[in-house]
PDB file of C-alpha atoms in Angstrom:
ATOM      1  CA  ASP A 771      -0.046  -0.023   0.052  1.00 55.00           C
ATOM      2  CA  ALA A 772       1.111   3.569  -0.523  1.00 59.00           C
ATOM      3  CA  LYS A 773       2.629   4.454   2.789  1.00 87.00           C
ATOM      4  CA  THR A 774       4.160   7.703   4.132  1.00 95.00           C
ATOM      5  CA  THR A 775       5.412   8.652   7.571  1.00 95.00           C
ATOM      6  CA  GLN A 776       4.666  12.042   9.361  1.00 97.00           C
ATOM      7  CA  PRO A 777       4.948  13.353  12.631  1.00 97.00           C
ATOM      8  CA  ASN A 778       1.573  13.323  14.627  1.00 96.00           C
ATOM      9  CA  SER A 779       1.883  16.990  15.600  1.00 97.00           C
ATOM     10  CA  MET A 780       3.863  20.126  15.001  1.00 97.00           C
ATOM     11  CA  GLU A 781       3.549  23.733  16.435  1.00 97.00           C
ATOM     12  CA  SER A 782       4.508  26.929  14.886  1.00 96.00           C
ATOM     13  CA  ASN A 783       4.303  30.559  15.695  1.00 96.00           C
ATOM     14  CA  GLU A 784       2.325  32.969  13.452  1.00 96.00           C
ATOM     15  CA  GLU A 785       4.466  34.592  10.879  1.00 95.00           C
ATOM     16  CA  GLU A 786       7.165  32.137  10.964  1.00 96.00           C
ATOM     17  CA  PRO A 787       8.071  29.434   8.348  1.00 96.00           C
ATOM     18  CA  VAL A 788       6.833  25.971   8.833  1.00 97.00           C
ATOM     19  CA  HIS A 789       8.562  22.773   7.525  1.00 98.00           C
ATOM     20  CA  LEU A 790       6.539  19.666   7.610  1.00 98.00           C
ATOM     21  CA  PRO A 791       8.389  16.452   6.900  1.00 98.00           C
ATOM     22  CA  CYS A 792       7.324  13.338   5.200  1.00 97.00           C
ATOM     23  CA  ASN A 793       9.180  10.094   4.658  1.00 96.00           C
ATOM     24  CA  HIS A 794       8.276   7.821   1.707  1.00 94.00           C
ATOM     25  CA  SER A 795      11.225   5.361   1.510  1.00 91.00           C
ATOM     26  CA  THR A 796       9.444   2.850  -0.811  1.00 89.00           C
ATOM     27  CA  ILE A 797       8.524   5.383  -3.361  1.00 90.00           C
ATOM     28  CA  SER A 798       8.740   4.229  -6.898  1.00 87.00           C
ATOM     29  CA  GLY A 799       9.923   6.205 -10.009  1.00 86.00           C
ATOM     30  CA  THR A 800       6.243   6.977 -11.155  1.00 87.00           C
ATOM     31  CA  ASP A 801       4.816   7.871  -7.746  1.00 91.00           C
ATOM     32  CA  TYR A 802       3.933  11.482  -7.201  1.00 92.00           C
ATOM     33  CA  ILE A 803       4.017  13.320  -3.875  1.00 94.00           C
ATOM     34  CA  HIS A 804       0.730  15.046  -3.014  1.00 95.00           C
ATOM     35  CA  TRP A 805      -0.059  17.165  -0.203  1.00 97.00           C
ATOM     36  CA  TYR A 806      -3.455  17.925   1.140  1.00 98.00           C
ATOM     37  CA  ARG A 807      -4.757  19.725   4.209  1.00 98.00           C
ATOM     38  CA  GLN A 808      -7.907  19.403   6.206  1.00 97.00           C
ATOM     39  CA  LEU A 809      -9.108  22.379   8.135  1.00 95.00           C
ATOM     40  CA  PRO A 810     -11.609  21.769  11.279  1.00 91.00           C
ATOM     41  CA  SER A 811     -15.022  20.713  10.147  1.00 89.00           C
ATOM     42  CA  GLN A 812     -14.006  20.746   6.354  1.00 93.00           C
ATOM     43  CA  GLY A 813     -13.278  18.374   3.619  1.00 96.00           C
ATOM     44  CA  PRO A 814      -9.510  17.985   2.615  1.00 97.00           C
ATOM     45  CA  GLU A 815      -7.970  20.681   0.418  1.00 96.00           C
ATOM     46  CA  TYR A 816      -5.255  20.269  -2.375  1.00 95.00           C
ATOM     47  CA  VAL A 817      -2.176  22.070  -1.317  1.00 97.00           C
ATOM     48  CA  ILE A 818       0.586  20.918  -3.892  1.00 96.00           C
ATOM     49  CA  HIS A 819       2.250  18.079  -5.618  1.00 94.00           C
ATOM     50  CA  GLY A 820       5.600  17.073  -7.384  1.00 93.00           C
ATOM     51  CA  LEU A 821       7.499  14.307  -8.821  1.00 92.00           C
ATOM     52  CA  THR A 822      11.184  14.963  -8.822  1.00 91.00           C
ATOM     53  CA  SER A 823      11.760  18.793  -8.726  1.00 88.00           C
ATOM     54  CA  ASN A 824      11.009  21.278  -6.121  1.00 92.00           C
ATOM     55  CA  VAL A 825       7.566  23.063  -6.521  1.00 94.00           C
ATOM     56  CA  ASN A 826       6.182  26.402  -5.526  1.00 94.00           C
ATOM     57  CA  ASN A 827       2.594  27.660  -5.645  1.00 93.00           C
ATOM     58  CA  ARG A 828       0.775  30.398  -4.006  1.00 91.00           C
ATOM     59  CA  MET A 829       0.102  28.307  -0.906  1.00 91.00           C
ATOM     60  CA  ALA A 830       3.222  26.524  -0.287  1.00 96.00           C
ATOM     61  CA  SER A 831       6.671  25.016  -1.404  1.00 97.00           C
ATOM     62  CA  LEU A 832       7.458  21.365  -1.816  1.00 97.00           C
ATOM     63  CA  ALA A 833      11.018  20.278  -1.509  1.00 97.00           C
ATOM     64  CA  ILE A 834      11.701  16.697  -2.724  1.00 96.00           C
ATOM     65  CA  ALA A 835      14.957  15.011  -1.664  1.00 95.00           C
ATOM     66  CA  GLU A 836      17.231  13.886  -4.406  1.00 93.00           C
ATOM     67  CA  ASP A 837      16.641  10.243  -3.708  1.00 93.00           C
ATOM     68  CA  ARG A 838      12.980  11.011  -3.597  1.00 93.00           C
ATOM     69  CA  LYS A 839      12.613   9.020  -0.155  1.00 94.00           C
ATOM     70  CA  SER A 840      11.505  12.137   1.887  1.00 96.00           C
ATOM     71  CA  SER A 841       9.922  15.410   1.136  1.00 97.00           C
ATOM     72  CA  THR A 842       9.063  18.646   3.047  1.00 98.00           C
ATOM     73  CA  LEU A 843       6.178  20.958   2.796  1.00 98.00           C
ATOM     74  CA  ILE A 844       7.195  24.441   3.383  1.00 98.00           C
ATOM     75  CA  LEU A 845       4.694  27.140   4.520  1.00 97.00           C
ATOM     76  CA  HIS A 846       6.703  30.397   4.257  1.00 94.00           C
ATOM     77  CA  ARG A 847       4.567  32.445   6.820  1.00 95.00           C
ATOM     78  CA  ALA A 848       2.188  30.573   8.903  1.00 95.00           C
ATOM     79  CA  THR A 849      -1.107  32.140   9.892  1.00 96.00           C
ATOM     80  CA  LEU A 850      -3.757  31.021  12.165  1.00 96.00           C
ATOM     81  CA  ARG A 851      -5.738  29.893   9.255  1.00 95.00           C
ATOM     82  CA  ASP A 852      -3.102  27.342   8.443  1.00 97.00           C
ATOM     83  CA  ALA A 853      -3.948  25.359  11.380  1.00 97.00           C
ATOM     84  CA  ALA A 854      -4.975  22.157  10.063  1.00 97.00           C
ATOM     85  CA  VAL A 855      -3.995  18.300   9.628  1.00 98.00           C
ATOM     86  CA  TYR A 856      -1.628  17.985   6.681  1.00 98.00           C
ATOM     87  CA  TYR A 857      -1.439  14.828   4.646  1.00 98.00           C
ATOM     88  CA  CYS A 858       1.466  13.661   2.623  1.00 97.00           C
ATOM     89  CA  ILE A 859       0.395  11.104   0.120  1.00 95.00           C
ATOM     90  CA  ARG A 860       2.242   8.993  -2.340  1.00 93.00           C
ATOM     91  CA  LYS A 861       0.256   8.543  -5.406  1.00 90.00           C
ATOM     92  CA  PRO A 862       1.218   6.127  -8.094  1.00 86.00           C
ATOM     93  CA  GLY A 863       0.840   7.753 -11.565  1.00 77.00           C
ATOM     94  CA  THR A 864      -1.733   5.240 -12.596  1.00 77.00           C
ATOM     95  CA  ALA A 865      -3.804   5.334  -9.495  1.00 80.00           C
ATOM     96  CA  SER A 866      -6.959   7.392  -9.042  1.00 85.00           C
ATOM     97  CA  LYS A 867      -7.553   7.135  -5.300  1.00 91.00           C
ATOM     98  CA  LEU A 868      -5.820   8.944  -2.644  1.00 94.00           C
ATOM     99  CA  THR A 869      -4.435   6.944   0.228  1.00 93.00           C
ATOM    100  CA  PHE A 870      -4.301   8.997   3.400  1.00 95.00           C
ATOM    101  CA  GLY A 871      -2.412   8.351   6.476  1.00 93.00           C
ATOM    102  CA  THR A 872      -3.187  10.073   9.762  1.00 92.00           C
ATOM    103  CA  GLY A 873      -1.308  13.270   8.854  1.00 96.00           C
ATOM    104  CA  THR A 874       0.414  15.950  10.866  1.00 98.00           C
ATOM    105  CA  ARG A 875      -1.699  18.202  12.891  1.00 98.00           C
ATOM    106  CA  LEU A 876      -0.325  21.709  12.861  1.00 98.00           C
ATOM    107  CA  GLN A 877      -0.859  24.087  15.618  1.00 97.00           C
ATOM    108  CA  VAL A 878      -0.272  27.822  15.008  1.00 97.00           C
ATOM    109  CA  THR A 879       0.051  30.203  17.937  1.00 95.00           C
ATOM    110  CA  LEU A 880       0.312  34.011  18.412  1.00 90.00           C
TER     111      LEU A 880
ATOM    112  CA  ASP B1028     -20.640  28.432  -5.596  1.00 54.00           C
ATOM    113  CA  THR B1029     -19.126  26.106  -7.998  1.00 76.00           C
ATOM    114  CA  GLY B1030     -17.533  23.591  -5.717  1.00 93.00           C
ATOM    115  CA  VAL B1031     -18.452  20.226  -4.578  1.00 97.00           C
ATOM    116  CA  SER B1032     -21.582  20.114  -2.646  1.00 97.00           C
ATOM    117  CA  GLN B1033     -23.084  17.220  -0.525  1.00 98.00           C
ATOM    118  CA  ASN B1034     -26.473  16.863   0.940  1.00 97.00           C
ATOM    119  CA  PRO B1035     -27.406  16.453   3.695  1.00 97.00           C
ATOM    120  CA  ARG B1036     -24.630  17.908   5.779  1.00 97.00           C
ATOM    121  CA  HIS B1037     -25.657  15.917   8.876  1.00 97.00           C
ATOM    122  CA  LYS B1038     -27.766  12.725   9.196  1.00 98.00           C
ATOM    123  CA  ILE B1039     -28.956  10.923  12.357  1.00 98.00           C
ATOM    124  CA  THR B1040     -30.646   7.763  12.031  1.00 98.00           C
ATOM    125  CA  LYS B1041     -31.460   4.588  14.023  1.00 98.00           C
ATOM    126  CA  ARG B1042     -29.656   1.484  13.647  1.00 98.00           C
ATOM    127  CA  GLY B1043     -31.204  -0.737  10.802  1.00 98.00           C
ATOM    128  CA  GLN B1044     -32.524   2.253   8.801  1.00 98.00           C
ATOM    129  CA  ASN B1045     -31.404   3.017   5.301  1.00 98.00           C
ATOM    130  CA  VAL B1046     -29.710   6.227   4.451  1.00 98.00           C
ATOM    131  CA  THR B1047     -28.875   7.982   1.218  1.00 98.00           C
ATOM    132  CA  PHE B1048     -26.353  10.814   0.599  1.00 98.00           C
ATOM    133  CA  ARG B1049     -26.059  12.925  -2.471  1.00 98.00           C
ATOM    134  CA  CYS B1050     -22.946  14.432  -4.134  1.00 98.00           C
ATOM    135  CA  ASP B1051     -22.905  17.010  -6.749  1.00 97.00           C
ATOM    136  CA  PRO B1052     -19.372  17.320  -8.312  1.00 96.00           C
ATOM    137  CA  ILE B1053     -17.790  20.247 -10.011  1.00 93.00           C
ATOM    138  CA  SER B1054     -19.751  20.425 -13.261  1.00 90.00           C
ATOM    139  CA  GLU B1055     -16.941  19.796 -15.769  1.00 85.00           C
ATOM    140  CA  HIS B1056     -15.415  16.908 -13.712  1.00 91.00           C
ATOM    141  CA  ASN B1057     -15.831  13.453 -15.024  1.00 91.00           C
ATOM    142  CA  ARG B1058     -14.381  11.497 -12.026  1.00 93.00           C
ATOM    143  CA  LEU B1059     -16.151  11.261  -8.598  1.00 96.00           C
ATOM    144  CA  TYR B1060     -14.867   9.574  -5.427  1.00 97.00           C
ATOM    145  CA  TRP B1061     -16.526   8.669  -2.142  1.00 98.00           C
ATOM    146  CA  TYR B1062     -14.327   8.410   1.152  1.00 98.00           C
ATOM    147  CA  ARG B1063     -15.066   7.665   4.611  1.00 97.00           C
ATOM    148  CA  GLN B1064     -13.538   9.352   7.633  1.00 97.00           C
ATOM    149  CA  THR B1065     -13.709   8.351  11.298  1.00 96.00           C
ATOM    150  CA  LEU B1066     -12.517  10.389  14.156  1.00 93.00           C
ATOM    151  CA  GLY B1067      -8.796  10.988  14.367  1.00 91.00           C
ATOM    152  CA  GLN B1068      -8.139   9.136  10.928  1.00 94.00           C
ATOM    153  CA  GLY B1069      -7.482  10.303   7.503  1.00 96.00           C
ATOM    154  CA  PRO B1070     -10.138   9.759   4.988  1.00 97.00           C
ATOM    155  CA  GLU B1071     -10.435   6.117   3.675  1.00 96.00           C
ATOM    156  CA  PHE B1072     -11.262   5.416  -0.061  1.00 96.00           C
ATOM    157  CA  LEU B1073     -14.631   3.740  -0.790  1.00 97.00           C
ATOM    158  CA  THR B1074     -15.148   3.944  -4.511  1.00 97.00           C
ATOM    159  CA  TYR B1075     -14.864   5.999  -7.639  1.00 94.00           C
ATOM    160  CA  PHE B1076     -16.602   6.643 -10.937  1.00 95.00           C
ATOM    161  CA  GLN B1077     -15.403   7.853 -14.249  1.00 93.00           C
ATOM    162  CA  ASN B1078     -18.541   9.305 -15.948  1.00 92.00           C
ATOM    163  CA  GLU B1079     -21.141   6.754 -14.994  1.00 93.00           C
ATOM    164  CA  ALA B1080     -18.921   3.673 -14.672  1.00 94.00           C
ATOM    165  CA  GLN B1081     -17.945   2.624 -11.286  1.00 94.00           C
ATOM    166  CA  LEU B1082     -14.382   1.664 -11.874  1.00 93.00           C
ATOM    167  CA  GLU B1083     -13.088   0.755  -8.402  1.00 92.00           C
ATOM    168  CA  LYS B1084     -14.506  -0.251  -5.072  1.00 93.00           C
ATOM    169  CA  SER B1085     -12.673  -0.744  -1.709  1.00 93.00           C
ATOM    170  CA  ARG B1086     -13.099  -3.866   0.395  1.00 89.00           C
ATOM    171  CA  LEU B1087     -14.583  -1.468   2.888  1.00 85.00           C
ATOM    172  CA  LEU B1088     -17.599  -1.193   0.784  1.00 87.00           C
ATOM    173  CA  SER B1089     -19.650  -3.920   2.032  1.00 90.00           C
ATOM    174  CA  ASP B1090     -22.787  -5.239   0.430  1.00 93.00           C
ATOM    175  CA  ARG B1091     -24.913  -2.998   2.480  1.00 96.00           C
ATOM    176  CA  PHE B1092     -23.241  -0.053   0.503  1.00 96.00           C
ATOM    177  CA  SER B1093     -24.153   0.938  -2.993  1.00 96.00           C
ATOM    178  CA  ALA B1094     -23.140   3.893  -5.010  1.00 97.00           C
ATOM    179  CA  GLU B1095     -24.435   5.140  -8.204  1.00 96.00           C
ATOM    180  CA  ARG B1096     -23.881   7.961 -10.846  1.00 96.00           C
ATOM    181  CA  PRO B1097     -26.551   7.257 -13.250  1.00 92.00           C
ATOM    182  CA  LYS B1098     -25.887  10.096 -15.651  1.00 88.00           C
ATOM    183  CA  GLY B1099     -22.293  10.872 -14.971  1.00 86.00           C
ATOM    184  CA  SER B1100     -23.248  13.953 -13.040  1.00 92.00           C
ATOM    185  CA  PHE B1101     -24.529  13.763  -9.355  1.00 96.00           C
ATOM    186  CA  SER B1102     -24.040  10.435  -7.368  1.00 98.00           C
ATOM    187  CA  THR B1103     -25.766   8.898  -4.554  1.00 98.00           C
ATOM    188  CA  LEU B1104     -24.282   6.681  -1.795  1.00 98.00           C
ATOM    189  CA  GLU B1105     -26.882   4.426  -0.050  1.00 98.00           C
ATOM    190  CA  ILE B1106     -26.189   2.493   3.207  1.00 98.00           C
ATOM    191  CA  GLN B1107     -28.808  -0.256   4.068  1.00 97.00           C
ATOM    192  CA  ARG B1108     -29.449  -1.569   7.584  1.00 97.00           C
ATOM    193  CA  THR B1109     -27.109   0.923   9.186  1.00 98.00           C
ATOM    194  CA  GLU B1110     -24.949  -0.158  11.947  1.00 97.00           C
ATOM    195  CA  GLN B1111     -23.271   1.857  14.750  1.00 96.00           C
ATOM    196  CA  GLY B1112     -20.062   1.237  12.925  1.00 96.00           C
ATOM    197  CA  ASP B1113     -21.176   3.114  10.022  1.00 97.00           C
ATOM    198  CA  SER B1114     -21.101   6.435  11.858  1.00 97.00           C
ATOM    199  CA  ALA B1115     -18.533   8.701  10.156  1.00 97.00           C
ATOM    200  CA  MET B1116     -18.046  11.600   7.955  1.00 98.00           C
ATOM    201  CA  TYR B1117     -18.768  10.674   4.217  1.00 98.00           C
ATOM    202  CA  LEU B1118     -16.721  12.815   1.846  1.00 98.00           C
ATOM    203  CA  CYS B1119     -17.249  13.031  -1.884  1.00 98.00           C
ATOM    204  CA  ALA B1120     -14.592  14.567  -4.212  1.00 97.00           C
ATOM    205  CA  SER B1121     -14.392  15.169  -8.003  1.00 95.00           C
ATOM    206  CA  SER B1122     -11.621  15.537 -10.530  1.00 92.00           C
ATOM    207  CA  SER B1123     -10.856  16.152 -14.146  1.00 87.00           C
ATOM    208  CA  ARG B1124      -7.803  13.978 -14.810  1.00 71.00           C
ATOM    209  CA  VAL B1125      -5.016  15.974 -16.645  1.00 59.00           C
ATOM    210  CA  TRP B1126      -1.849  14.012 -17.278  1.00 52.00           C
ATOM    211  CA  SER B1127      -1.264  12.421 -13.863  1.00 51.00           C
ATOM    212  CA  THR B1128      -2.230  15.404 -11.675  1.00 66.00           C
ATOM    213  CA  ASP B1129      -5.847  14.310 -10.951  1.00 78.00           C
ATOM    214  CA  THR B1130      -6.222  16.982  -8.262  1.00 89.00           C
ATOM    215  CA  GLN B1131      -9.211  16.119  -6.210  1.00 94.00           C
ATOM    216  CA  TYR B1132     -11.554  18.629  -4.901  1.00 94.00           C
ATOM    217  CA  PHE B1133     -13.552  17.649  -1.751  1.00 97.00           C
ATOM    218  CA  GLY B1134     -17.079  18.550  -0.494  1.00 97.00           C
ATOM    219  CA  PRO B1135     -17.684  19.437   2.956  1.00 96.00           C
ATOM    220  CA  GLY B1136     -18.925  15.909   3.791  1.00 97.00           C
ATOM    221  CA  THR B1137     -22.015  14.318   5.229  1.00 98.00           C
ATOM    222  CA  ARG B1138     -21.611  13.357   8.912  1.00 97.00           C
ATOM    223  CA  LEU B1139     -23.716  10.235   9.780  1.00 98.00           C
ATOM    224  CA  THR B1140     -24.630   9.287  13.404  1.00 98.00           C
ATOM    225  CA  VAL B1141     -26.150   5.992  13.932  1.00 98.00           C
ATOM    226  CA  LEU B1142     -27.823   5.669  17.297  1.00 96.00           C
TER     227      LEU B1142
END
């Protein structure tokens, strides 16, 4: 099954950068790394995805290790609205479904 | 609002009753997914449709569960003879596959409580 390993929880101060790690040591060459987040009482929300290269979008940056066995989601300036559960998902290129783990619960404090 | 919508948002039922949930995907999306989420866990895949064809079903989808997408637009998920273990958030998502991106857009979910 598509397994990733994330810390259960992390804390950050508002306005500071946050680095959320993810290990996916059994990743294969065609697997994409997707990140979704789930705010309280909402459905998951797409954040970013990548294959080999680092990726940036308006929400976050994704840094993928050279051997692709780990990745880091970077929120450049955390706000209170970024408090959520962040899921790192390894998605085979041919797969349709998302296989969620338990994610990292990010707390952001003033 | 052009996002994924789900109805009802909350459903309380007694054990043994049947329930049906509806999902309206983003209009141009041809793929539709159902997931289930219990407290403290990530969503678990149940099934997905491409247009009206149901292409994959999880082992979690017992014979008491049935999903349809009759015209390739909205979808319904029915649970027959509900059990307390069916209490969960039922999430619907839709996507339009482009290359291997297949970004899924989720609805707000239907929270089911079985008494």
